[in-house]
Structures are given as C-alpha cells and as structure tokens.
Coordinates of C-alpha atoms in Angstrom, one line a residue:
X15 CA -51.3 71.4 135.4
X16 CA -54.1 73.9 135.7
X17 CA -55.3 75.7 132.5
X18 CA -56.8 78.5 134.5
X19 CA -54.8 81.8 134.1
X20 CA -54.8 85.0 136.0
X21 CA -54.7 88.0 133.7
X22 CA -51.9 90.4 134.1
X23 CA -51.9 92.6 131.0
X24 CA -54.4 93.8 128.4
X25 CA -54.4 95.6 125.1
X26 CA -57.5 97.7 124.5
X27 CA -58.3 99.5 121.2
X28 CA -61.9 99.9 120.3
X29 CA -64.2 101.9 118.1
X30 CA -67.3 101.5 120.3
X31 CA -66.6 102.6 123.9
X32 CA -70.1 102.2 125.4
X33 CA -69.9 99.8 128.3
X34 CA -66.1 99.7 128.3
X35 CA -65.7 101.9 131.4
X36 CA -66.6 99.2 134.0
X37 CA -64.2 96.7 132.4
X38 CA -61.3 99.2 132.5
X39 CA -62.0 100.0 136.1
X40 CA -62.1 96.3 137.0
X41 CA -58.9 95.6 135.2
X42 CA -57.3 98.5 137.1
X43 CA -58.6 97.1 140.4
X44 CA -57.0 93.7 139.5
X45 CA -53.7 95.4 138.9
X46 CA -53.7 94.6 135.2
X47 CA -51.3 96.5 133.0
X48 CA -53.2 98.3 130.2
X49 CA -51.9 99.2 126.8
X50 CA -53.9 101.3 124.4
X51 CA -54.0 103.6 121.4
X52 CA -55.6 106.8 120.1
X53 CA -59.1 107.5 121.2
X54 CA -59.3 104.5 123.5
X55 CA -56.1 105.6 125.3
X56 CA -57.7 109.0 125.9
X57 CA -60.9 107.4 127.1
X58 CA -58.9 105.4 129.7
X59 CA -56.9 108.4 130.8
X60 CA -60.1 110.4 131.3
X61 CA -61.1 107.7 133.8
X62 CA -58.0 108.6 135.8
X63 CA -56.6 105.2 135.1
X64 CA -52.9 104.5 134.1
X65 CA -52.5 103.4 130.6
X66 CA -49.3 102.7 128.5
X67 CA -49.5 104.1 124.9
X68 CA -48.7 101.4 122.3
X69 CA -46.2 103.8 120.8
X70 CA -44.2 103.6 124.1
X71 CA -44.2 99.8 123.7
X72 CA -43.2 99.7 120.0
X73 CA -41.0 102.9 120.0
X74 CA -42.8 103.7 116.8
X75 CA -45.5 106.3 116.2
X76 CA -48.9 105.8 114.7
X77 CA -48.4 106.5 111.0
X78 CA -50.3 106.9 107.7
X79 CA -53.2 108.8 109.4
X80 CA -53.7 106.0 111.9
X81 CA -53.7 103.2 109.3
X82 CA -50.7 101.6 111.1
X83 CA -50.7 101.6 114.9
X84 CA -50.6 98.1 116.3
X85 CA -49.0 96.2 113.4
X86 CA -45.7 95.6 115.2
X87 CA -43.8 92.5 116.5
X88 CA -43.8 93.9 120.1
X89 CA -47.6 93.8 120.0
X90 CA -48.2 90.6 118.1
X91 CA -45.3 88.8 119.7
X92 CA -46.8 89.4 123.1
X93 CA -50.2 88.1 121.9
X94 CA -49.0 85.1 119.9
X95 CA -46.3 83.8 122.2
X96 CA -46.8 80.4 123.7
X97 CA -46.3 80.6 127.4
X98 CA -45.2 76.9 127.7
X99 CA -42.8 77.1 124.8
X100 CA -39.2 77.7 125.9
X101 CA -38.2 79.3 122.6
X102 CA -41.1 81.7 122.6
X103 CA -40.4 82.7 126.2
X104 CA -36.7 83.2 125.5
X105 CA -37.4 85.4 122.5
X106 CA -39.8 87.6 124.4
X107 CA -37.1 88.2 127.0
X108 CA -34.5 88.8 124.3
X109 CA -36.6 91.5 122.5
X110 CA -38.2 92.9 125.7
X111 CA -41.7 92.0 124.6
X112 CA -44.4 91.8 127.3
X113 CA -47.0 89.1 127.4
X114 CA -50.5 90.3 126.6
X115 CA -53.2 88.2 128.2
X116 CA -56.3 90.1 127.1
X117 CA -57.1 91.7 123.8
X118 CA -60.2 93.9 123.7
X119 CA -60.6 95.1 120.1
X120 CA -63.6 95.7 117.9
X121 CA -63.8 96.6 114.2
X122 CA -64.6 99.7 112.2
X123 CA -68.4 99.7 111.3
X124 CA -68.0 98.6 107.7
X125 CA -71.5 97.3 107.1
X126 CA -73.1 100.4 108.7
X127 CA -70.9 102.7 106.5
X128 CA -72.0 100.8 103.4
X129 CA -75.7 100.9 104.5
X130 CA -75.4 104.7 105.1
X131 CA -74.8 105.3 101.4
X132 CA -71.3 106.7 102.0
X133 CA -68.9 107.2 99.1
X134 CA -66.4 104.5 98.2
X135 CA -63.4 106.2 99.8
X136 CA -65.2 106.4 103.2
X137 CA -66.2 102.8 102.8
X138 CA -62.7 101.6 102.0
X139 CA -61.3 103.5 105.1
X140 CA -63.7 101.4 107.2
X141 CA -62.0 98.2 106.2
X142 CA -60.2 97.4 109.4
X143 CA -56.6 96.0 109.2
X144 CA -55.1 96.2 112.6
X145 CA -58.2 95.2 114.5
X146 CA -58.9 92.1 112.4
X147 CA -55.3 91.0 112.8
X148 CA -55.4 91.4 116.5
X149 CA -58.6 89.5 116.8
X150 CA -57.3 86.6 114.8
X151 CA -54.0 86.5 116.6
X152 CA -55.6 86.6 120.1
X153 CA -58.2 84.0 119.1
X154 CA -55.6 81.7 117.6
X155 CA -53.6 81.7 120.9
X156 CA -56.7 81.1 123.1
X157 CA -54.6 78.7 125.2
X158 CA -53.0 81.8 126.8
X159 CA -55.1 84.8 125.6
X160 CA -58.7 85.8 125.8
X161 CA -60.1 87.9 123.0
X162 CA -63.1 90.3 123.4
X163 CA -64.0 91.1 119.9
X164 CA -67.3 93.1 120.1
X165 CA -69.1 95.4 122.5
X166 CA -71.8 92.8 122.6
X167 CA -69.4 90.7 124.7
X168 CA -68.5 93.4 127.2
X169 CA -71.1 92.4 129.9
X170 CA -70.3 88.7 129.7
X171 CA -66.5 89.4 130.0
X172 CA -67.0 91.7 132.9
X173 CA -69.1 89.0 134.6
X174 CA -66.1 86.6 134.2
X175 CA -63.7 89.1 135.7
X176 CA -66.0 89.8 138.7
X177 CA -66.8 86.1 139.2
X178 CA -63.2 84.8 139.4
X179 CA -61.2 88.0 140.2
X180 CA -59.3 87.9 136.9
X181 CA -58.7 84.1 136.7
X182 CA -60.0 82.8 133.4
X183 CA -60.5 79.2 132.4
X184 CA -59.4 77.6 129.1
X185 CA -63.0 76.8 128.4
X186 CA -63.9 80.5 128.6
X187 CA -60.9 81.5 126.5
X188 CA -61.8 79.0 123.8
X189 CA -65.5 80.1 123.8
X190 CA -64.5 83.7 123.3
X191 CA -62.1 82.6 120.5
X192 CA -65.1 81.1 118.8
X193 CA -67.0 84.4 119.1
X194 CA -63.9 86.2 117.7
X195 CA -63.7 84.0 114.6
X196 CA -67.5 84.5 114.2
X197 CA -66.9 88.3 114.2
X198 CA -63.9 88.2 111.9
X199 CA -65.4 85.8 109.3
X200 CA -68.7 87.9 109.2
X201 CA -66.6 91.0 108.7
X202 CA -64.6 89.5 105.8
X203 CA -67.8 88.2 104.2
X204 CA -69.4 91.7 104.3
X205 CA -66.3 93.2 102.6
X206 CA -66.2 90.5 99.9
X207 CA -69.9 90.9 99.2
X208 CA -69.4 94.7 98.8
X209 CA -66.7 94.1 96.2
X210 CA -68.6 91.3 94.5
X211 CA -72.1 93.0 94.5
X212 CA -72.4 92.4 90.8
X213 CA -71.3 88.8 91.1
X214 CA -68.3 89.0 88.9
X215 CA -66.9 86.2 91.1
X216 CA -69.1 83.1 91.0
X217 CA -68.7 82.6 94.8
X218 CA -71.4 82.5 97.5
X219 CA -70.7 83.9 101.0
X220 CA -73.5 84.3 103.4
X221 CA -73.1 85.3 107.0
X222 CA -75.8 85.9 109.6
X223 CA -74.8 86.5 113.2
X224 CA -78.3 86.7 114.5
X225 CA -79.5 83.2 115.1
X226 CA -82.6 81.7 116.8
X227 CA -83.3 78.1 117.7
X228 CA -86.9 77.2 116.8
X229 CA -89.1 74.7 118.5
X230 CA -88.6 72.4 115.6
X231 CA -88.3 72.5 111.8
X232 CA -91.0 71.8 109.2
X233 CA -92.0 68.7 111.2
X234 CA -91.5 67.9 114.9
X235 CA -88.7 65.4 114.2
X236 CA -86.6 68.0 112.4
X237 CA -84.5 70.7 114.1
X238 CA -85.1 74.2 113.0
X239 CA -83.2 77.6 113.1
X240 CA -83.8 81.1 111.9
X241 CA -80.8 83.3 111.0
X242 CA -81.7 87.0 110.5
X243 CA -82.7 90.1 112.3
X244 CA -86.4 89.4 112.9
X245 CA -86.8 92.3 115.3
X246 CA -85.6 94.7 112.7
X247 CA -88.3 93.7 110.3
X248 CA -91.2 93.3 112.8
X249 CA -92.4 94.7 116.1
X250 CA -94.0 91.8 117.9
X251 CA -96.9 92.9 120.1
X252 CA -98.4 89.7 121.3
X253 CA -98.4 85.9 121.0
X254 CA -96.4 82.8 121.1
X255 CA -93.0 82.2 119.5
X256 CA -93.1 81.9 115.7
X257 CA -92.5 78.4 114.3
X258 CA -90.5 77.4 111.2
X259 CA -93.8 77.1 109.2
X260 CA -95.1 80.4 110.6
X261 CA -91.9 82.1 109.3
X262 CA -92.3 80.6 105.8
X263 CA -95.9 81.8 105.7
X264 CA -95.0 85.2 107.0
X265 CA -92.3 85.5 104.3
X266 CA -94.8 84.6 101.6
X267 CA -97.3 87.1 103.1
X268 CA -94.9 90.0 103.2
X269 CA -93.7 89.5 99.6
X270 CA -97.3 89.3 98.4
X271 CA -98.6 92.4 100.3
X272 CA -95.6 94.4 99.1
X273 CA -97.1 94.2 95.6
X274 CA -100.2 96.1 96.9
X275 CA -98.3 98.4 99.4
X276 CA -99.7 101.7 97.9
X277 CA -103.1 100.4 96.8
X278 CA -106.5 100.9 98.4
X279 CA -107.1 98.8 101.6
X280 CA -106.1 95.3 100.8
X281 CA -106.3 92.1 102.9
X282 CA -104.7 88.7 102.3
X283 CA -105.1 85.4 104.0
X284 CA -102.4 82.8 103.3
X285 CA -102.1 79.1 104.0
X286 CA -99.0 77.0 103.2
X287 CA -97.3 80.0 101.4
X288 CA -100.3 80.6 99.0
X289 CA -103.1 83.1 99.1
X290 CA -106.4 81.5 99.9
X291 CA -108.2 84.8 100.3
X292 CA -107.5 88.2 98.9
X293 CA -109.4 91.4 98.3
X294 CA -109.0 95.2 97.7
X295 CA -111.9 97.3 98.9
X296 CA -112.7 101.0 99.9
X297 CA -112.4 99.9 103.6
X298 CA -110.2 97.5 105.3
X299 CA -113.1 95.9 107.1
X300 CA -114.8 95.0 103.7
X301 CA -111.5 93.9 102.3
X302 CA -111.1 91.4 105.1
X303 CA -114.7 90.2 104.8
X304 CA -114.3 89.6 101.1
X305 CA -110.9 88.0 101.5
X306 CA -112.3 85.5 104.0
X307 CA -115.2 84.7 101.7
X308 CA -112.7 83.5 99.1
X309 CA -112.0 80.4 101.2
X310 CA -113.3 80.4 104.8
X311 CA -112.3 76.8 105.2
X312 CA -108.6 77.2 104.3
X313 CA -108.4 80.5 106.3
X314 CA -108.6 78.4 109.6
X315 CA -105.1 78.6 111.1
X316 CA -103.9 80.9 108.4
X317 CA -101.7 84.0 108.2
X318 CA -103.4 87.4 107.8
X319 CA -101.8 90.5 106.4
X320 CA -103.0 93.9 105.2
X321 CA -101.6 97.2 104.0
X322 CA -103.5 99.5 106.4
X323 CA -103.9 100.0 110.2
X324 CA -106.3 97.4 111.6
X325 CA -109.3 99.2 113.2
X326 CA -111.8 98.0 115.8
X327 CA -114.4 96.8 113.2
X328 CA -111.9 94.7 111.3
X329 CA -110.4 93.3 114.5
X330 CA -113.9 92.2 115.7
X331 CA -114.3 90.2 112.5
X332 CA -110.8 88.7 112.7
X333 CA -111.3 87.7 116.3
X334 CA -114.0 85.2 115.2
X335 CA -111.4 83.3 113.2
X336 CA -108.7 81.0 114.5
X337 CA -105.5 82.4 112.9
X338 CA -101.9 82.0 113.7
X339 CA -100.5 85.4 112.8
X340 CA -101.9 88.9 112.0
X341 CA -99.6 91.4 110.3
X342 CA -100.3 95.1 109.7
X343 CA -98.5 98.4 109.5
X344 CA -100.2 99.3 112.8
X345 CA -103.1 98.5 115.0
X346 CA -105.5 100.9 116.7
X347 CA -105.6 100.6 120.5
X348 CA -109.1 99.1 120.4
X349 CA -108.1 96.6 117.7
X350 CA -105.1 95.5 119.8
X351 CA -107.2 95.0 122.9
X352 CA -109.6 92.7 120.9
X353 CA -106.9 90.7 119.1
X354 CA -105.0 90.1 122.3
X355 CA -108.0 88.2 123.5
X356 CA -106.4 85.0 122.2
X357 CA -103.1 84.5 124.1
X358 CA -101.3 82.6 121.4
X359 CA -102.3 84.7 118.4
X360 CA -99.2 86.4 117.0
X361 CA -99.5 90.1 116.3
X362 CA -96.8 91.8 114.3
X363 CA -96.2 95.3 113.0
X364 CA -94.4 95.2 109.7
X365 CA -91.6 97.7 109.6
X366 CA -90.2 99.3 106.5
X367 CA -87.2 97.1 105.9
X368 CA -85.5 96.3 102.5
X369 CA -85.7 92.6 101.6
X370 CA -82.9 90.6 100.1
X371 CA -82.6 90.9 96.3
X372 CA -81.5 87.3 95.9
X373 CA -83.0 83.9 96.8
X374 CA -81.0 81.0 98.1
X375 CA -81.9 77.4 98.5
X376 CA -80.0 74.1 98.9
X377 CA -79.9 71.8 95.9
X378 CA -78.3 68.4 95.6
X379 CA -74.8 68.8 97.2
X380 CA -74.8 72.6 96.6
X381 CA -76.8 75.7 96.6
X382 CA -78.9 77.5 94.0
X383 CA -78.9 81.3 93.9
X384 CA -81.0 83.6 91.7
X385 CA -82.1 87.2 91.5
X386 CA -85.4 87.8 93.2
X387 CA -88.4 88.1 90.8
X388 CA -88.8 91.8 91.1
X389 CA -90.8 92.1 87.9
X390 CA -94.4 93.2 88.5
X391 CA -96.7 93.1 85.5
X392 CA -98.2 96.5 84.7
X393 CA -100.6 98.0 82.2
X394 CA -97.6 99.0 80.1
X395 CA -96.5 95.4 79.8
X396 CA -99.8 94.2 78.3
X397 CA -99.8 93.1 74.6
X398 CA -103.2 92.5 73.1
X399 CA -103.1 89.1 71.5
X400 CA -106.7 88.8 70.5
X401 CA -109.2 90.8 68.4
X402 CA -111.2 91.6 71.4
X403 CA -109.5 93.8 73.9
X404 CA -110.1 93.7 77.7
X405 CA -112.3 96.5 79.2
X406 CA -110.8 98.9 81.8
X407 CA -112.4 96.9 84.6
X408 CA -111.0 93.6 83.2
X409 CA -107.5 95.2 82.9
X410 CA -107.6 96.1 86.6
X411 CA -108.6 92.6 87.4
X412 CA -105.9 91.1 85.1
X413 CA -103.2 93.1 86.8
X414 CA -104.6 92.2 90.2
X415 CA -104.7 88.5 89.3
X416 CA -101.2 88.6 87.8
X417 CA -99.7 89.9 91.1
X418 CA -101.3 87.1 93.1
X419 CA -100.3 84.5 90.5
X420 CA -96.7 85.6 90.7
X421 CA -96.7 84.7 94.4
X422 CA -98.5 81.4 94.1
X423 CA -96.9 77.9 93.7
X424 CA -96.6 76.6 90.2
X425 CA -98.3 75.4 88.2
X426 CA -101.0 77.9 89.1
X427 CA -104.1 79.5 87.7
X428 CA -105.7 82.4 89.5
X429 CA -109.3 83.5 89.1
X430 CA -110.3 87.1 90.0
X431 CA -113.4 89.3 89.7
X432 CA -113.8 92.8 90.9
X433 CA -110.5 92.9 92.8
X434 CA -111.3 89.7 94.7
X435 CA -109.6 86.4 94.5
X436 CA -112.3 83.8 93.7
X437 CA -110.0 80.8 93.7
X438 CA -106.6 79.5 92.6
X439 CA -105.2 76.2 91.5
X440 CA -101.9 75.8 93.2
X441 CA -98.8 73.6 92.8
X442 CA -100.4 71.3 90.2
X443 CA -98.4 69.1 87.8
X444 CA -100.5 70.4 84.8
X445 CA -102.0 73.7 84.0
X446 CA -105.3 72.0 83.2
X447 CA -105.4 70.5 86.6
X448 CA -104.7 73.9 88.2
X449 CA -107.5 75.5 86.3
X450 CA -110.0 72.7 87.1
X451 CA -109.1 72.9 90.7
X452 CA -109.6 76.7 90.7
X453 CA -113.0 76.5 89.0
X454 CA -114.2 73.7 91.3
X455 CA -113.1 75.6 94.3
X456 CA -114.8 78.9 93.2
X457 CA -118.0 77.1 92.4
X458 CA -118.0 75.3 95.8
X459 CA -118.1 78.7 97.5
X460 CA -120.9 79.8 95.2
X461 CA -118.9 82.4 93.2
X462 CA -120.3 83.4 89.8
X463 CA -117.4 83.1 87.3
X464 CA -119.2 85.0 84.6
X465 CA -117.1 88.0 83.8
X466 CA -114.2 86.7 85.8
X467 CA -110.6 86.9 84.6
X468 CA -107.9 84.2 84.6
X469 CA -104.1 84.6 85.2
X470 CA -101.5 81.9 84.4
X471 CA -97.9 81.9 85.6
X472 CA -96.7 80.4 82.3
X473 CA -97.9 80.0 78.7
X474 CA -100.6 77.6 77.4
X475 CA -99.1 75.0 75.1
X476 CA -102.6 74.0 73.9
X477 CA -106.0 75.8 73.7
X478 CA -107.5 73.4 76.3
X479 CA -107.2 75.9 79.2
X480 CA -108.9 78.8 77.4
X481 CA -111.7 76.4 76.3
X482 CA -112.3 75.3 79.9
X483 CA -112.2 78.9 81.0
X484 CA -114.7 80.1 78.4
X485 CA -117.1 77.3 79.4
X486 CA -116.9 78.4 83.0
X487 CA -117.8 82.0 82.1
X488 CA -114.3 83.6 82.1
X489 CA -114.0 86.5 79.7
X490 CA -110.4 87.7 79.8
X491 CA -107.0 86.0 80.2
X492 CA -103.5 87.2 81.1
X493 CA -100.5 85.0 80.5
X494 CA -96.8 85.3 79.5
X495 CA -97.2 83.9 76.0
X496 CA -94.2 82.4 74.2
X497 CA -95.4 79.0 73.2
X498 CA -94.8 77.9 69.7
X499 CA -98.5 77.0 69.7
X500 CA -99.7 80.4 71.0
X501 CA -101.8 80.8 67.9
X502 CA -104.0 77.9 68.8
X503 CA -105.1 79.7 72.1
X504 CA -105.4 83.0 70.2
X505 CA -107.6 81.5 67.6
X506 CA -109.9 79.9 70.1
X507 CA -110.3 83.2 72.0
X508 CA -111.0 85.0 68.8
X509 CA -113.7 82.5 67.8
X510 CA -115.3 82.7 71.3
X511 CA -115.0 86.4 72.0
X512 CA -112.5 86.2 74.8
X513 CA -109.8 88.9 75.3
X514 CA -106.3 87.7 76.0
X515 CA -103.1 89.7 76.8
X516 CA -99.5 88.6 76.9
X517 CA -97.0 90.0 79.4
X518 CA -93.8 88.5 78.0
X519 CA -92.8 87.5 81.5
X520 CA -93.1 84.1 83.1
X521 CA -93.5 83.8 86.9
X522 CA -92.7 80.3 87.9
X523 CA -92.5 79.7 91.7
X524 CA -91.3 76.4 92.9

C-alpha cells in the first residue's frame, strides 16, 4: 500500500504571511479546501480565493480576544484522526468532522517580543496556545498530515507541491514533523528560560536552531558543529570557512577586546585562546606593531583583533604576517583591498551583539553552568597592601595587565610595561612556573623588565613569586589577595621597595 497521499484540505493560520501567497494559490489550483482564521482568512480572501472560516466548521466564534479560536474537537479531530483506523473514520463521519491533510501554522514571536524590552503583559500575550497545539497535533500524525510550522519552510513546501502536484510522501511528512518538533521545543525552551531567568529552578534548557557542520572538530578525526547565529555577530568579508579552532580563538579574542572597547587604539594577537601580543597606542598602526613585537613567533597563524577601523598603513603591516583571522569594527577600502590579497585570510567585521551571560561546558556525565566573569578590575577596586604605593603610570599598567590576565588560561602571570604585553606564562601547574615562563619569554625577545608590572590571576601562597619578580626588575604587582600567608609576600615587597595592590577578585580561567 502506497504511503504517498494527495492533499485535499488545509488549515492555514499564521502570524507571518510573507511568502504565503504562492502556497495559497497553488493549493487553490490543486482544488484543496482551505480553512482559516482571523487575519490569515482575510489575507486569503484578498487573493480572491475561497476560504472557509474555522468558525463555520466549529459553529463557535473566536472568543476571549482571540485567545481561543482553533481549540475545538472539529479542528483537532480532523488533524489527529488516523485514516486507516476504522473507529477514527467512523467518528469523523458521526460528528461531521472533515479530515485536514495540511496544517500551516506558525507561532507568535515570543523571543522577539522579549528582546524588544516589552512589558510583561505584552510578553505573556505572545505565548502561543492554539498554534503550538496545532503544530504538535499535526506533527504527531505525520502518517496522514504534513505540518508547515515556520515561514522558513514555505519555499521548500511550495517546491514539494509543485513537484508532485499535491502528492506528498511519508518521508516528506515525517521530515516536516521533525522540523515542527524542533520549532515547538525551541519555543517552549524560550518561554521556560524567560520565567527562569533568575534560575530559581535548577534546570538547564538550551536550544539553538541555527546549526552549521564544520570541517571537523578540534582534530581531524573529530566531528564538529557550531550552533548559533554567527552572521548576526559578524559580517564576513573574505576568506575560507572558519574551523572549530578558529571559532574558539575568535571567541577568546572578542571577549578580550571587549575589555578595551572604549580605550585608545588597541590591538591583540591571540594563539590557542591566549593573547601572545597586545598593545594600546595613539595610533592603530603603532598598536599593531607593538603587539606583534610581544611575540612575533607565536603570532604566525594567529587571530588578530582591534577596537578601531583598520587603515591602509596597518593593513600593509598585517599583510606581511600569515594570520588566520582579522577582526575589526570596520576596514577602510584600501585596507580591505590589501588584506584580500591572501585568498584564505578570514576578514570579519564585529557587530555590536550582546554575548551570553552564562558559560556552559560538559563535565563528567553532565554539564557545568556558571555566570560569566563580568567583573573587570578598576582603580576603585585596588587596595594598597604595601608601604610603597604604585605610581599613576604603574596603576595604568596594573589595570591593563589585570584585564589581559583575566582572559588568559590559569595558572597565569602577565607582564606589562607602558600598555604593552611583554609576556605571559599561561596554563601552568604552578604560579612559579608561569612567572618563570613569562620572564624567560620576555627576555628572549629582548624586553627590559625594569619598571614592568606583574598581574596574577590568583593569590600568592608564598613570597617566592614576588622575589623572582623583584630580581627580574618588576616594580609593582596586582593580585587578588586572600591567602592566609599574604603577609609573607607583603613583607618581602616592603623590604624590597615593591608596590603591591589587592583586588579582592580571583580570575581563574580553565
């Protein structure tokens, strides 16, 4: 027995009508009986196409200001009836219920209403009841009914109607049912998250309907996917497709540069999620040159990001470096022409888009969720722990170093001088190792550490780090404090004329 079915009737009730006209006209050409409600009914009548009001089918008017229109046995019976079930067929005949083969329904724009800043009553009114029920019913009965649940599906559905003159396969009906449950589950997730925005319920619901298959994951033998609206966040101007690792680096770069969004021209170079070069200068060109000087070796194949439009002079410098991605608020025409000289180089404009305020990662057989680290250390947070206080210039460098430190893998030590990253020790198992790594790296690139400052993402349990720092020429330190042995480091600094400030905030990043 064939599972292909020729459609004979349709229920259409949608919020978004763009692109609906050609479908309605095709259904009319196929002789399909159309039922509809409210604004959609008027839309169809305006096309000079016959339509039966749902009220005529149910013998019941739309009530409660439109809150109840389609919630009726004569509607849901026609959708949910099993065409090969004798009892269902008999009951349809007994109660004069027509079979409904197509359900074209979308949902009130709940997420857009929330995002618009609307008041709670307006938001609540955008919780769809009839639409979500129709979608679930039609999708459940995909053996006999096809459900078109979003305007994004209009073109594909019209193609099916045109291709087979209204004869639809079970495969197509089941595929559209999957789309429908994707729509309905995402909608319910958005509603729950609105009511649970303060996390009173210890429940995690994440839904992303924009998905992209990547070439591979972190390594070629791993599959990789990205779920999110990348095109909302970036305007891609040039280059190859971004990889899994590119996306991780871009994420780290965006979060770091956001700390310096309103500062003087700033350039960052990242590799494996950590800054290997960073500088703030009067011009973007000089900021890039000094950022690159921080580690020209690691910069090879890195991610570049800045907080100003990239001009011709800066682009000419960048073009000499092999880099994977360049991100900026904008590019001058001359800069764009230069940077497009490498066909695979990815050029992105960073749009002004709010980032998630929680972080999520898999852990064991579950998931870890936490608030994003939105605390940025400022001058007002600094507590002088030593007799000697930092100079104004050192304070500027301490804040600068602290911002970079916050976005560097723990354990980390960051060394800064004159708003330039000299070196950092990243991802070490001990703070001493991180410091020694940073000093060795800075010296290998011929940086003078005399007068430099040091930032640490966590407290010093012993005075060994401040001793090593002093011997390298470092004159000021910023750290959270909080160790039961803080006094040991304080005493050493006092004895050796080093200034040290506490912030009271730890910035681990694992």
